[in-house]
mmCIF file of C-alpha atoms and ligand atoms in Angstrom:
data_model
loop_
_atom_site.group_PDB
_atom_site.id
_atom_site.type_symbol
_atom_site.label_atom_id
_atom_site.label_comp_id
_atom_site.label_asym_id
_atom_site.label_seq_id
_atom_site.Cartn_x
_atom_site.Cartn_y
_atom_site.Cartn_z
ATOM 1 C CA MET A 107 15.452 -19.514 -7.539
ATOM 2 C CA PRO A 108 12.822 -17.095 -6.133
ATOM 3 C CA ARG A 109 9.764 -16.705 -8.282
ATOM 4 C CA LEU A 110 8.118 -13.350 -8.911
ATOM 5 C CA LEU A 111 4.750 -12.868 -10.489
ATOM 6 C CA ALA A 112 4.472 -9.484 -12.233
ATOM 7 C CA LEU A 113 0.976 -8.170 -12.889
ATOM 8 C CA PRO A 114 1.346 -4.775 -14.627
ATOM 9 C CA GLY A 115 -2.416 -4.128 -14.706
ATOM 10 C CA ASP A 116 -3.912 -1.009 -16.269
ATOM 11 C CA GLY A 117 -3.144 2.636 -17.056
ATOM 12 C CA ILE A 118 0.362 3.590 -15.938
ATOM 13 C CA GLY A 119 0.740 0.102 -14.369
ATOM 14 C CA PRO A 120 2.769 -1.411 -17.247
ATOM 15 C CA GLU A 121 4.942 1.725 -17.512
ATOM 16 C CA ILE A 122 6.005 1.756 -13.866
ATOM 17 C CA MET A 123 6.252 -2.050 -13.705
ATOM 18 C CA GLN A 124 8.757 -2.167 -16.542
ATOM 19 C CA GLN A 125 11.062 0.237 -14.694
ATOM 20 C CA ALA A 126 10.583 -1.415 -11.303
ATOM 21 C CA LEU A 127 11.647 -4.761 -12.754
ATOM 22 C CA ARG A 128 14.900 -3.229 -14.008
ATOM 23 C CA VAL A 129 15.582 -2.168 -10.424
ATOM 24 C CA ALA A 130 14.531 -5.568 -9.071
ATOM 25 C CA HIS A 131 17.073 -7.294 -11.320
ATOM 26 C CA ALA A 132 19.814 -4.833 -10.340
ATOM 27 C CA LEU A 133 19.150 -5.420 -6.630
ATOM 28 C CA ALA A 134 18.946 -9.166 -7.143
ATOM 29 C CA ALA A 135 22.339 -9.159 -8.858
ATOM 30 C CA ARG A 136 23.715 -7.318 -5.837
ATOM 31 C CA ALA A 137 22.197 -9.916 -3.526
ATOM 32 C CA GLY A 138 23.561 -12.776 -5.602
ATOM 33 C CA LEU A 139 20.010 -13.818 -6.390
ATOM 34 C CA ARG A 140 18.352 -14.565 -9.690
ATOM 35 C CA PHE A 141 14.637 -14.216 -10.089
ATOM 36 C CA GLU A 142 12.356 -16.079 -12.363
ATOM 37 C CA VAL A 143 9.689 -13.561 -13.454
ATOM 38 C CA ASP A 144 6.347 -14.598 -14.860
ATOM 39 C CA PHE A 145 3.878 -12.055 -16.284
ATOM 40 C CA ASP A 146 0.116 -12.083 -16.406
ATOM 41 C CA LEU A 147 -2.986 -9.912 -16.601
ATOM 42 C CA LEU A 148 -4.957 -8.323 -13.784
ATOM 43 C CA HIS A 149 -8.191 -6.361 -13.489
ATOM 44 C CA GLY A 150 -9.098 -4.370 -16.638
ATOM 45 C CA ALA A 151 -6.466 -6.067 -18.777
ATOM 46 C CA SER A 152 -7.744 -9.426 -17.564
ATOM 47 C CA TYR A 153 -11.396 -8.505 -18.023
ATOM 48 C CA ASP A 154 -10.833 -7.471 -21.632
ATOM 49 C CA ARG A 155 -9.161 -10.810 -22.396
ATOM 50 C CA HIS A 156 -10.928 -13.291 -20.116
ATOM 51 C CA GLY A 157 -14.136 -11.577 -18.962
ATOM 52 C CA THR A 158 -13.052 -11.734 -15.317
ATOM 53 C CA PHE A 159 -10.907 -9.421 -13.168
ATOM 54 C CA CYS A 160 -8.608 -12.216 -12.001
ATOM 55 C CA THR A 161 -8.439 -15.740 -13.399
ATOM 56 C CA GLN A 162 -7.933 -18.919 -11.388
ATOM 57 C CA ALA A 163 -4.641 -19.371 -13.279
ATOM 58 C CA VAL A 164 -3.337 -16.022 -11.981
ATOM 59 C CA LEU A 165 -4.353 -16.904 -8.431
ATOM 60 C CA ASP A 166 -2.564 -20.264 -8.758
ATOM 61 C CA LYS A 167 0.569 -18.544 -10.074
ATOM 62 C CA ALA A 168 0.435 -16.024 -7.218
ATOM 63 C CA ARG A 169 0.180 -18.876 -4.699
ATOM 64 C CA ALA A 170 3.218 -20.543 -6.224
ATOM 65 C CA ALA A 171 5.255 -17.314 -6.264
ATOM 66 C CA ASP A 172 7.486 -15.941 -3.489
ATOM 67 C CA ALA A 173 6.172 -12.434 -4.103
ATOM 68 C CA VAL A 174 3.752 -10.667 -6.409
ATOM 69 C CA LEU A 175 4.360 -7.258 -7.983
ATOM 70 C CA VAL A 176 1.339 -5.263 -9.114
ATOM 71 C CA GLY A 177 1.517 -2.043 -11.159
ATOM 72 C CA ALA A 178 -1.894 -0.433 -10.775
ATOM 73 C CA VAL A 179 -5.416 -1.409 -11.709
ATOM 74 C CA GLY A 180 -8.625 0.294 -12.745
ATOM 75 C CA GLY A 181 -10.104 2.689 -15.218
ATOM 76 C CA ALA A 182 -13.451 4.310 -15.927
ATOM 77 C CA GLN A 183 -14.381 1.679 -18.532
ATOM 78 C CA TRP A 184 -14.350 -1.077 -15.879
ATOM 79 C CA ASP A 185 -15.438 0.800 -12.740
ATOM 80 C CA ASP A 186 -19.160 0.054 -13.073
ATOM 81 C CA ILE A 187 -18.999 -3.559 -14.211
ATOM 82 C CA ARG A 188 -20.666 -5.891 -11.706
ATOM 83 C CA MET A 189 -19.438 -9.466 -11.643
ATOM 84 C CA PRO A 190 -21.271 -12.410 -10.075
ATOM 85 C CA GLY A 191 -19.798 -13.277 -6.668
ATOM 86 C CA GLY A 192 -18.716 -11.361 -3.588
ATOM 87 C CA PRO A 193 -16.862 -8.071 -3.218
ATOM 88 C CA GLU A 194 -13.558 -9.744 -4.071
ATOM 89 C CA CYS A 195 -14.882 -10.589 -7.542
ATOM 90 C CA GLN A 196 -15.412 -6.926 -8.412
ATOM 91 C CA ASP A 197 -11.705 -6.012 -8.427
ATOM 92 C CA GLY A 198 -8.602 -7.959 -9.448
ATOM 93 C CA LEU A 199 -6.412 -6.736 -6.607
ATOM 94 C CA MET A 200 -9.082 -7.331 -3.988
ATOM 95 C CA TYR A 201 -9.448 -10.867 -5.363
ATOM 96 C CA LEU A 202 -5.758 -11.540 -4.702
ATOM 97 C CA ARG A 203 -5.776 -9.843 -1.287
ATOM 98 C CA HIS A 204 -8.812 -11.885 -0.245
ATOM 99 C CA HIS A 205 -7.599 -15.289 -1.435
ATOM 100 C CA LEU A 206 -4.001 -14.775 -0.304
ATOM 101 C CA GLN A 207 -5.086 -13.104 2.965
ATOM 102 C CA THR A 208 -2.485 -10.355 2.693
ATOM 103 C CA TYR A 209 -4.089 -8.461 5.579
ATOM 104 C CA LEU A 210 -1.147 -6.264 6.593
ATOM 105 C CA GLY A 211 -0.852 -3.214 4.322
ATOM 106 C CA LEU A 212 2.366 -1.246 4.875
ATOM 107 C CA ARG A 213 2.227 2.217 3.348
ATOM 108 C CA PRO A 214 5.294 4.216 4.311
ATOM 109 C CA ALA A 215 5.612 7.883 3.413
ATOM 110 C CA ARG A 216 8.586 10.105 4.156
ATOM 111 C CA ALA A 217 9.662 13.621 3.403
ATOM 112 C CA TRP A 218 12.549 13.868 0.932
ATOM 113 C CA ASN A 219 14.916 16.761 1.660
ATOM 114 C CA SER A 220 15.187 17.855 -1.956
ATOM 115 C CA LEU A 221 11.394 17.812 -2.474
ATOM 116 C CA LEU A 222 10.369 19.775 0.642
ATOM 117 C CA SER A 223 9.457 22.829 -1.406
ATOM 118 C CA LEU A 224 6.868 20.737 -3.304
ATOM 119 C CA SER A 225 4.906 19.830 -0.212
ATOM 120 C CA PRO A 226 1.781 21.871 0.456
ATOM 121 C CA LEU A 227 2.975 21.754 4.082
ATOM 122 C CA ARG A 228 5.531 24.264 5.321
ATOM 123 C CA GLU A 229 9.050 22.884 5.067
ATOM 124 C CA THR A 230 9.528 23.159 8.824
ATOM 125 C CA VAL A 231 6.473 20.940 9.331
ATOM 126 C CA ALA A 232 7.227 18.260 6.733
ATOM 127 C CA ARG A 233 11.004 18.000 7.195
ATOM 128 C CA ASP A 234 12.112 14.545 8.448
ATOM 129 C CA ALA A 235 8.543 13.238 8.612
ATOM 130 C CA ASP A 236 8.524 9.451 8.288
ATOM 131 C CA VAL A 237 5.109 7.855 8.764
ATOM 132 C CA LEU A 238 3.843 4.376 8.093
ATOM 133 C CA ILE A 239 0.129 4.025 7.537
ATOM 134 C CA LEU A 240 -0.749 0.423 8.281
ATOM 135 C CA ARG A 241 -3.943 -0.472 6.459
ATOM 136 C CA GLU A 242 -6.024 -3.565 7.170
ATOM 137 C CA MET A 243 -6.431 -5.080 3.689
ATOM 138 C CA CYS A 244 -8.931 -7.942 3.894
ATOM 139 C CA GLY A 245 -11.986 -6.753 5.834
ATOM 140 C CA GLY A 246 -14.175 -3.823 6.784
ATOM 141 C CA ALA A 247 -16.657 -1.936 4.645
ATOM 142 C CA MET A 248 -14.802 -2.620 1.389
ATOM 143 C CA PHE A 249 -15.285 -6.371 1.839
ATOM 144 C CA ALA A 250 -18.840 -6.074 3.186
ATOM 145 C CA THR A 251 -20.739 -9.268 2.447
ATOM 146 C CA GLN A 252 -24.005 -7.525 3.296
ATOM 147 C CA ARG A 253 -24.181 -4.929 0.566
ATOM 148 C CA GLY A 254 -26.437 -3.872 -2.230
ATOM 149 C CA ARG A 255 -29.354 -1.690 -3.214
ATOM 150 C CA ARG A 256 -32.819 -1.779 -1.768
ATOM 151 C CA LEU A 257 -35.953 0.292 -1.836
ATOM 152 C CA ILE A 258 -36.819 1.956 1.479
ATOM 153 C CA GLU A 259 -39.952 4.075 1.650
ATOM 154 C CA GLY A 260 -39.801 4.756 -2.057
ATOM 155 C CA LYS A 261 -36.141 5.757 -2.034
ATOM 156 C CA GLN A 262 -33.132 3.841 -3.340
ATOM 157 C CA GLN A 263 -30.711 2.936 -0.608
ATOM 158 C CA GLY A 264 -27.162 1.699 -1.174
ATOM 159 C CA PHE A 265 -25.554 -0.116 1.754
ATOM 160 C CA ASP A 266 -22.267 -1.796 2.728
ATOM 161 C CA MET A 267 -22.095 -3.233 6.214
ATOM 162 C CA THR A 268 -18.888 -2.380 8.062
ATOM 163 C CA ALA A 269 -17.916 -5.399 10.128
ATOM 164 C CA TYR A 270 -14.739 -6.610 11.815
ATOM 165 C CA ASP A 271 -14.346 -9.657 14.026
ATOM 166 C CA SER A 272 -11.853 -9.882 16.864
ATOM 167 C CA GLY A 273 -9.650 -12.340 14.962
ATOM 168 C CA GLU A 274 -9.210 -9.991 12.013
ATOM 169 C CA VAL A 275 -8.368 -7.035 14.249
ATOM 170 C CA GLU A 276 -6.070 -9.038 16.495
ATOM 171 C CA ARG A 277 -3.824 -10.453 13.751
ATOM 172 C CA PHE A 278 -3.634 -7.013 12.169
ATOM 173 C CA ALA A 279 -2.797 -5.223 15.426
ATOM 174 C CA ARG A 280 -0.115 -7.772 16.247
ATOM 175 C CA GLY A 281 1.439 -7.187 12.823
ATOM 176 C CA GLY A 282 1.335 -3.456 13.520
ATOM 177 C CA PHE A 283 3.225 -3.726 16.789
ATOM 178 C CA GLU A 284 5.803 -5.990 15.132
ATOM 179 C CA VAL A 285 6.277 -3.363 12.400
ATOM 180 C CA ALA A 286 6.642 -0.659 15.072
ATOM 181 C CA ARG A 287 9.436 -2.656 16.712
ATOM 182 C CA MET A 288 11.303 -2.500 13.414
ATOM 183 C CA ARG A 289 10.872 1.306 13.392
ATOM 184 C CA ARG A 290 10.593 3.918 16.166
ATOM 185 C CA GLN A 291 8.324 1.929 18.542
ATOM 186 C CA ARG A 292 5.323 4.220 18.384
ATOM 187 C CA VAL A 293 1.797 3.168 17.446
ATOM 188 C CA VAL A 294 -1.340 5.253 17.051
ATOM 189 C CA SER A 295 -4.535 3.354 16.269
ATOM 190 C CA CYS A 296 -7.304 5.394 14.675
ATOM 191 C CA ASP A 297 -11.007 4.648 14.710
ATOM 192 C CA LYS A 298 -14.452 6.165 15.200
ATOM 193 C CA SER A 299 -15.276 4.255 18.369
ATOM 194 C CA ASN A 300 -17.027 7.349 19.698
ATOM 195 C CA VAL A 301 -19.884 6.685 17.271
ATOM 196 C CA MET A 302 -19.616 3.209 15.707
ATOM 197 C CA GLU A 303 -19.924 -0.279 17.163
ATOM 198 C CA SER A 304 -17.413 -1.973 14.835
ATOM 199 C CA TYR A 305 -14.783 0.548 15.945
ATOM 200 C CA LYS A 306 -15.582 -0.010 19.635
ATOM 201 C CA LEU A 307 -14.537 -3.627 19.148
ATOM 202 C CA TRP A 308 -11.541 -2.459 17.082
ATOM 203 C CA ARG A 309 -10.343 -0.222 19.930
ATOM 204 C CA GLU A 310 -10.861 -2.927 22.574
ATOM 205 C CA VAL A 311 -8.912 -5.549 20.644
ATOM 206 C CA VAL A 312 -6.038 -3.250 19.611
ATOM 207 C CA SER A 313 -5.705 -1.939 23.186
ATOM 208 C CA ASP A 314 -5.508 -5.530 24.479
ATOM 209 C CA VAL A 315 -2.787 -6.442 21.976
ATOM 210 C CA ALA A 316 -0.896 -3.269 22.953
ATOM 211 C CA LEU A 317 -0.481 -4.692 26.484
ATOM 212 C CA GLU A 318 1.715 -7.429 25.000
ATOM 213 C CA TYR A 319 4.095 -4.776 23.640
ATOM 214 C CA PRO A 320 5.034 -2.638 26.654
ATOM 215 C CA ASP A 321 8.147 -1.422 24.817
ATOM 216 C CA VAL A 322 5.961 0.244 22.167
ATOM 217 C CA GLU A 323 4.380 3.602 22.964
ATOM 218 C CA PHE A 324 0.670 3.318 22.199
ATOM 219 C CA GLU A 325 -2.231 5.727 21.781
ATOM 220 C CA ASN A 326 -5.815 5.503 20.464
ATOM 221 C CA MET A 327 -7.010 8.470 18.428
ATOM 222 C CA PHE A 328 -10.264 9.337 16.690
ATOM 223 C CA ALA A 329 -9.686 9.132 12.955
ATOM 224 C CA ASP A 330 -10.836 12.637 12.042
ATOM 225 C CA ASN A 331 -8.513 14.180 14.601
ATOM 226 C CA CYS A 332 -5.765 11.773 13.512
ATOM 227 C CA ALA A 333 -5.999 13.046 9.914
ATOM 228 C CA TYR A 334 -5.678 16.594 11.235
ATOM 229 C CA GLN A 335 -2.768 15.815 13.573
ATOM 230 C CA LEU A 336 -0.962 13.959 10.768
ATOM 231 C CA MET A 337 -0.887 17.171 8.767
ATOM 232 C CA VAL A 338 -0.158 19.505 11.717
ATOM 233 C CA ARG A 339 2.647 17.492 13.350
ATOM 234 C CA PRO A 340 3.575 14.600 11.029
ATOM 235 C CA ARG A 341 6.946 14.064 12.716
ATOM 236 C CA ASP A 342 5.245 12.868 15.891
ATOM 237 C CA PHE A 343 3.823 9.836 14.070
ATOM 238 C CA ASP A 344 5.503 6.525 13.405
ATOM 239 C CA VAL A 345 3.001 3.687 12.732
ATOM 240 C CA VAL A 346 -0.714 4.439 12.334
ATOM 241 C CA LEU A 347 -3.131 1.484 12.469
ATOM 242 C CA CYS A 348 -6.246 1.937 10.314
ATOM 243 C CA CYS A 349 -9.140 -0.130 9.035
ATOM 244 C CA ASN A 350 -9.273 -0.814 5.310
ATOM 245 C CA GLN A 351 -11.250 2.278 4.328
ATOM 246 C CA LEU A 352 -9.587 4.831 6.628
ATOM 247 C CA GLY A 353 -6.172 3.426 5.657
ATOM 248 C CA ASP A 354 -6.968 3.907 1.979
ATOM 249 C CA VAL A 355 -7.748 7.578 2.549
ATOM 250 C CA LEU A 356 -5.016 8.376 5.077
ATOM 251 C CA SER A 357 -2.310 6.737 2.969
ATOM 252 C CA ASP A 358 -3.069 8.947 -0.039
ATOM 253 C CA LEU A 359 -3.069 11.921 2.339
ATOM 254 C CA THR A 360 0.517 11.187 3.370
ATOM 255 C CA GLY A 361 1.466 11.794 -0.276
ATOM 256 C CA VAL A 362 1.716 15.455 0.730
ATOM 257 C CA LEU A 363 4.715 14.548 2.923
ATOM 258 C CA ALA A 364 6.509 12.783 0.059
ATOM 259 C CA GLY A 365 5.752 15.449 -2.555
ATOM 260 C CA SER A 366 3.543 13.304 -4.821
ATOM 261 C CA LEU A 367 1.196 10.347 -4.703
ATOM 262 C CA GLY A 368 3.522 8.698 -7.207
ATOM 263 C CA MET A 369 6.272 8.521 -4.555
ATOM 264 C CA LEU A 370 4.424 6.087 -2.256
ATOM 265 C CA PRO A 371 5.196 2.374 -2.158
ATOM 266 C CA SER A 372 3.160 -0.340 -0.488
ATOM 267 C CA ALA A 373 3.405 -3.907 0.690
ATOM 268 C CA CYS A 374 0.518 -6.227 1.559
ATOM 269 C CA LEU A 375 1.811 -9.066 3.710
ATOM 270 C CA SER A 376 0.162 -12.297 4.799
ATOM 271 C CA GLY A 377 2.378 -12.798 7.836
ATOM 272 C CA ASN A 378 4.712 -11.314 10.425
ATOM 273 C CA PRO A 379 6.975 -8.715 8.777
ATOM 274 C CA ALA A 380 9.683 -9.119 11.414
ATOM 275 C CA LYS A 381 10.672 -12.538 10.130
ATOM 276 C CA GLY A 382 11.733 -11.071 6.767
ATOM 277 C CA SER A 383 10.210 -13.922 4.792
ATOM 278 C CA ALA A 384 6.538 -13.004 4.608
ATOM 279 C CA PHE A 385 4.625 -13.542 1.406
ATOM 280 C CA GLY A 386 3.618 -10.200 -0.059
ATOM 281 C CA ILE A 387 1.886 -8.338 -2.837
ATOM 282 C CA TYR A 388 3.930 -5.219 -3.602
ATOM 283 C CA GLU A 389 2.309 -2.309 -5.406
ATOM 284 C CA SER A 390 2.490 1.442 -5.678
ATOM 285 C CA THR A 391 -0.067 3.131 -3.426
ATOM 286 C CA SER A 392 -1.582 5.241 -6.197
ATOM 287 C CA GLY A 393 -4.048 4.163 -8.842
ATOM 288 C CA SER A 394 -3.690 3.716 -12.584
ATOM 289 C CA ALA A 395 -3.533 7.506 -13.245
ATOM 290 C CA PRO A 396 -5.527 7.381 -16.506
ATOM 291 C CA ASP A 397 -4.939 11.128 -16.970
ATOM 292 C CA ILE A 398 -1.236 10.566 -17.702
ATOM 293 C CA ALA A 399 -1.206 6.937 -18.913
ATOM 294 C CA GLY A 400 0.632 6.198 -22.150
ATOM 295 C CA GLN A 401 2.769 9.328 -22.003
ATOM 296 C CA GLY A 402 5.855 7.788 -20.399
ATOM 297 C CA ILE A 403 5.897 10.439 -17.658
ATOM 298 C CA ALA A 404 4.501 8.547 -14.661
ATOM 299 C CA ASN A 405 6.643 8.694 -11.559
ATOM 300 C CA PRO A 406 8.066 5.167 -11.095
ATOM 301 C CA ILE A 407 9.437 5.779 -7.587
ATOM 302 C CA GLY A 408 6.430 4.398 -5.664
ATOM 303 C CA MET A 409 6.638 1.169 -7.627
ATOM 304 C CA ILE A 410 10.426 1.032 -7.354
ATOM 305 C CA LEU A 411 10.344 1.548 -3.571
ATOM 306 C CA SER A 412 7.773 -1.255 -3.423
ATOM 307 C CA VAL A 413 10.486 -3.508 -4.842
ATOM 308 C CA GLY A 414 12.663 -2.317 -1.935
ATOM 309 C CA LEU A 415 9.930 -3.355 0.503
ATOM 310 C CA MET A 416 9.871 -6.751 -1.208
ATOM 311 C CA PHE A 417 13.573 -7.240 -0.529
ATOM 312 C CA GLU A 418 13.081 -6.205 3.068
ATOM 313 C CA HIS A 419 9.999 -8.224 3.948
ATOM 314 C CA SER A 420 10.002 -11.217 1.593
ATOM 315 C CA PHE A 421 13.733 -11.736 1.045
ATOM 316 C CA ALA A 422 15.098 -10.616 4.431
ATOM 317 C CA ARG A 423 17.379 -7.969 2.873
ATOM 318 C CA PRO A 424 16.547 -4.669 4.633
ATOM 319 C CA ASP A 425 20.033 -3.477 3.624
ATOM 320 C CA LEU A 426 18.963 -3.461 -0.026
ATOM 321 C CA ARG A 427 15.841 -1.478 0.769
ATOM 322 C CA LEU A 428 18.085 1.048 2.470
ATOM 323 C CA ALA A 429 20.492 1.185 -0.491
ATOM 324 C CA LEU A 430 17.517 1.826 -2.761
ATOM 325 C CA ASP A 431 16.236 4.628 -0.514
ATOM 326 C CA GLN A 432 19.675 6.245 -0.665
ATOM 327 C CA ALA A 433 19.902 5.940 -4.458
ATOM 328 C CA THR A 434 16.428 7.472 -4.701
ATOM 329 C CA ALA A 435 17.401 10.422 -2.491
ATOM 330 C CA ALA A 436 20.535 10.971 -4.583
ATOM 331 C CA THR A 437 18.555 10.880 -7.837
ATOM 332 C CA LEU A 438 16.070 13.442 -6.532
ATOM 333 C CA ALA A 439 18.850 15.634 -5.184
ATOM 334 C CA ALA A 440 20.485 15.590 -8.620
ATOM 335 C CA GLY A 441 17.277 17.113 -9.958
ATOM 336 C CA ILE A 442 16.193 14.113 -12.058
ATOM 337 C CA ARG A 443 12.431 14.280 -11.635
ATOM 338 C CA THR A 444 9.215 13.418 -13.403
ATOM 339 C CA PRO A 445 6.631 16.208 -13.957
ATOM 340 C CA ASP A 446 4.565 15.395 -10.830
ATOM 341 C CA ILE A 447 7.608 16.366 -8.735
ATOM 342 C CA GLY A 448 8.516 19.415 -10.734
ATOM 343 C CA GLY A 449 10.830 18.017 -13.398
ATOM 344 C CA GLU A 450 10.813 16.979 -17.020
ATOM 345 C CA ALA A 451 12.364 13.516 -16.858
ATOM 346 C CA SER A 452 10.541 10.543 -18.349
ATOM 347 C CA THR A 453 9.692 7.407 -16.369
ATOM 348 C CA ALA A 454 12.610 5.605 -18.026
ATOM 349 C CA ALA A 455 15.127 8.472 -17.663
ATOM 350 C CA LEU A 456 14.468 8.778 -13.940
ATOM 351 C CA THR A 457 15.024 5.037 -13.586
ATOM 352 C CA ASP A 458 18.255 5.230 -15.644
ATOM 353 C CA ALA A 459 19.599 7.834 -13.207
ATOM 354 C CA LEU A 460 18.444 5.861 -10.181
ATOM 355 C CA LEU A 461 20.173 2.701 -11.463
ATOM 356 C CA GLU A 462 23.394 4.682 -11.903
ATOM 357 C CA HIS A 463 23.211 5.944 -8.327
ATOM 358 C CA LEU A 464 22.471 2.425 -7.142
ATOM 359 C CA ALA A 465 25.532 1.069 -8.918
ATOM 360 C CA ALA A 466 27.765 3.859 -7.580
HETATM 361 P P1 LIG B 545 -4.903 7.837 -9.087
HETATM 362 O O1 LIG B 545 -4.135 7.480 -7.877
HETATM 363 O O2 LIG B 545 -4.781 6.919 -10.249
HETATM 364 O O3 LIG B 545 -4.507 9.314 -9.556
HETATM 365 C C1 LIG B 545 -4.669 10.448 -8.728
HETATM 366 C C2 LIG B 545 -3.781 11.595 -9.232
HETATM 367 O O4 LIG B 545 -2.426 11.297 -8.918
HETATM 368 C C3 LIG B 545 -3.835 11.786 -10.731
HETATM 369 O O5 LIG B 545 -3.739 13.143 -11.038
HETATM 370 C C4 LIG B 545 -2.607 11.055 -11.237
HETATM 371 O O6 LIG B 545 -2.086 11.548 -12.454
HETATM 372 C C5 LIG B 545 -1.647 11.269 -10.081
HETATM 373 N N1 LIG B 545 -0.710 10.146 -9.992
HETATM 374 C C6 LIG B 545 -0.955 8.923 -9.473
HETATM 375 N N2 LIG B 545 0.100 8.125 -9.595
HETATM 376 C C7 LIG B 545 1.050 8.851 -10.232
HETATM 377 C C8 LIG B 545 2.385 8.571 -10.647
HETATM 378 N N3 LIG B 545 2.953 7.365 -10.452
HETATM 379 N N4 LIG B 545 3.078 9.561 -11.258
HETATM 380 C C9 LIG B 545 2.533 10.781 -11.459
HETATM 381 N N5 LIG B 545 1.285 11.095 -11.078
HETATM 382 C C10 LIG B 545 0.553 10.149 -10.472
HETATM 383 O O7 LIG B 545 -6.428 7.941 -8.616
HETATM 384 P P2 LIG B 545 -7.797 8.057 -9.455
HETATM 385 O O8 LIG B 545 -7.585 8.916 -10.647
HETATM 386 O O9 LIG B 545 -8.797 8.404 -8.469
HETATM 387 O O10 LIG B 545 -8.103 6.584 -9.943
HETATM 388 C C11 LIG B 545 -7.803 6.083 -11.231
HETATM 389 C C12 LIG B 545 -8.118 4.584 -11.290
HETATM 390 O O11 LIG B 545 -7.242 3.875 -10.423
HETATM 391 C C13 LIG B 545 -9.542 4.241 -10.827
HETATM 392 O O12 LIG B 545 -10.053 3.277 -11.719
HETATM 393 C C14 LIG B 545 -9.345 3.628 -9.467
HETATM 394 O O13 LIG B 545 -10.325 2.645 -9.169
HETATM 395 C C15 LIG B 545 -7.993 2.974 -9.606
HETATM 396 N N6 LIG B 545 -7.231 2.801 -8.346
HETATM 397 C C16 LIG B 545 -6.400 1.711 -8.303
HETATM 398 C C17 LIG B 545 -5.567 1.527 -7.226
HETATM 399 C C18 LIG B 545 -4.592 0.381 -7.249
HETATM 400 O O14 LIG B 545 -4.290 -0.148 -8.294
HETATM 401 N N7 LIG B 545 -4.042 -0.020 -6.131
HETATM 402 C C19 LIG B 545 -5.573 2.438 -6.170
HETATM 403 C C20 LIG B 545 -6.413 3.559 -6.254
HETATM 404 C C21 LIG B 545 -7.235 3.732 -7.350
HETATM 405 MN MN1 LIG B 546 -6.138 3.965 -2.595
#
């Protein structure tokens, strides 16, 4: 029996997790699977109980699980707490990503026909866009080991050293080309190799890996231009390879294609996605949305679609991910929407409707 570890986290995390698990059970029933689900605390919820953002027990449970579901983490009350230890000790999710080496962050975003009018982009620009931002999850500036504060000529300086080694970039790039083979065989890698040394290495290594995938169309692009092109002609993009920090920013940006940040799923995998049995942490792309937490109005779709990614990449059932996408489109077309996408439905009511479409 596959084992899931559910870590609802903070803010809207528990609200969207509860609904996503209903969908997970419905899909599992369809697949003839039964899950064993264990729950635990992460980040703020864990800090308040245990004084640490992720306990050893949670890490052990995650290691023993077939997949981990995370709601969302964070909140102003925990953002400035500094824990002893490296960068991974400052954030519960980063702790799991680091120790489980889930380096491949899949962040798909697509335009939904019935939500086109919500996009700040013209409908003719956003229509049929289907982009996957692939974010490196375990390195770069966010995991800088050389970081801190120091006094330079009487002024405070904060610093985080951006560093990538060839091994980190190579495994990530290879994962990216494998993902592209499962999609439309197009890869753009973005960087700032025009001005930064770490990105020069990034570009060299990715370009070398690209030679092993002659069937995949490949292009390097400077990241600032890439952000612009993504908004001007999103349909021309398929998979976009990004370092940890650029991927964080660009993936939120693609929320404009989907109509809301709350629509975006994500998967962080520790191995080749093409095999369909990679270990993964599945989470919505957005944060804990403290401004709407506790109101029962958070959009659960990002979290629910993350469950779809779990079936595709950890349980080798891409057909169920597809069925879920179709049920989601039908729900949106029927006008059942949370406030962020122009409706009045609650988190639970949207999920009720989605489950009905899934069963139909
Ligand atoms: P956020 O993503 O939480 O929210 C940004 C905006 O999008 C808000 O207006 C919010 O209401 C809206 N939004 C996000 N998800 C939504 C949903 N499912 N339904 C409807 N609206 C939604 O970003 P923030 O406010 O900058 O950060 C809040 C906290 O989340 C911070 O503590 C931050 O560190 C943390 N964070 C966590 C993650 C994660 O868990 N993976 C990611 C990003 C930020
Ligand atoms: Mn983010």
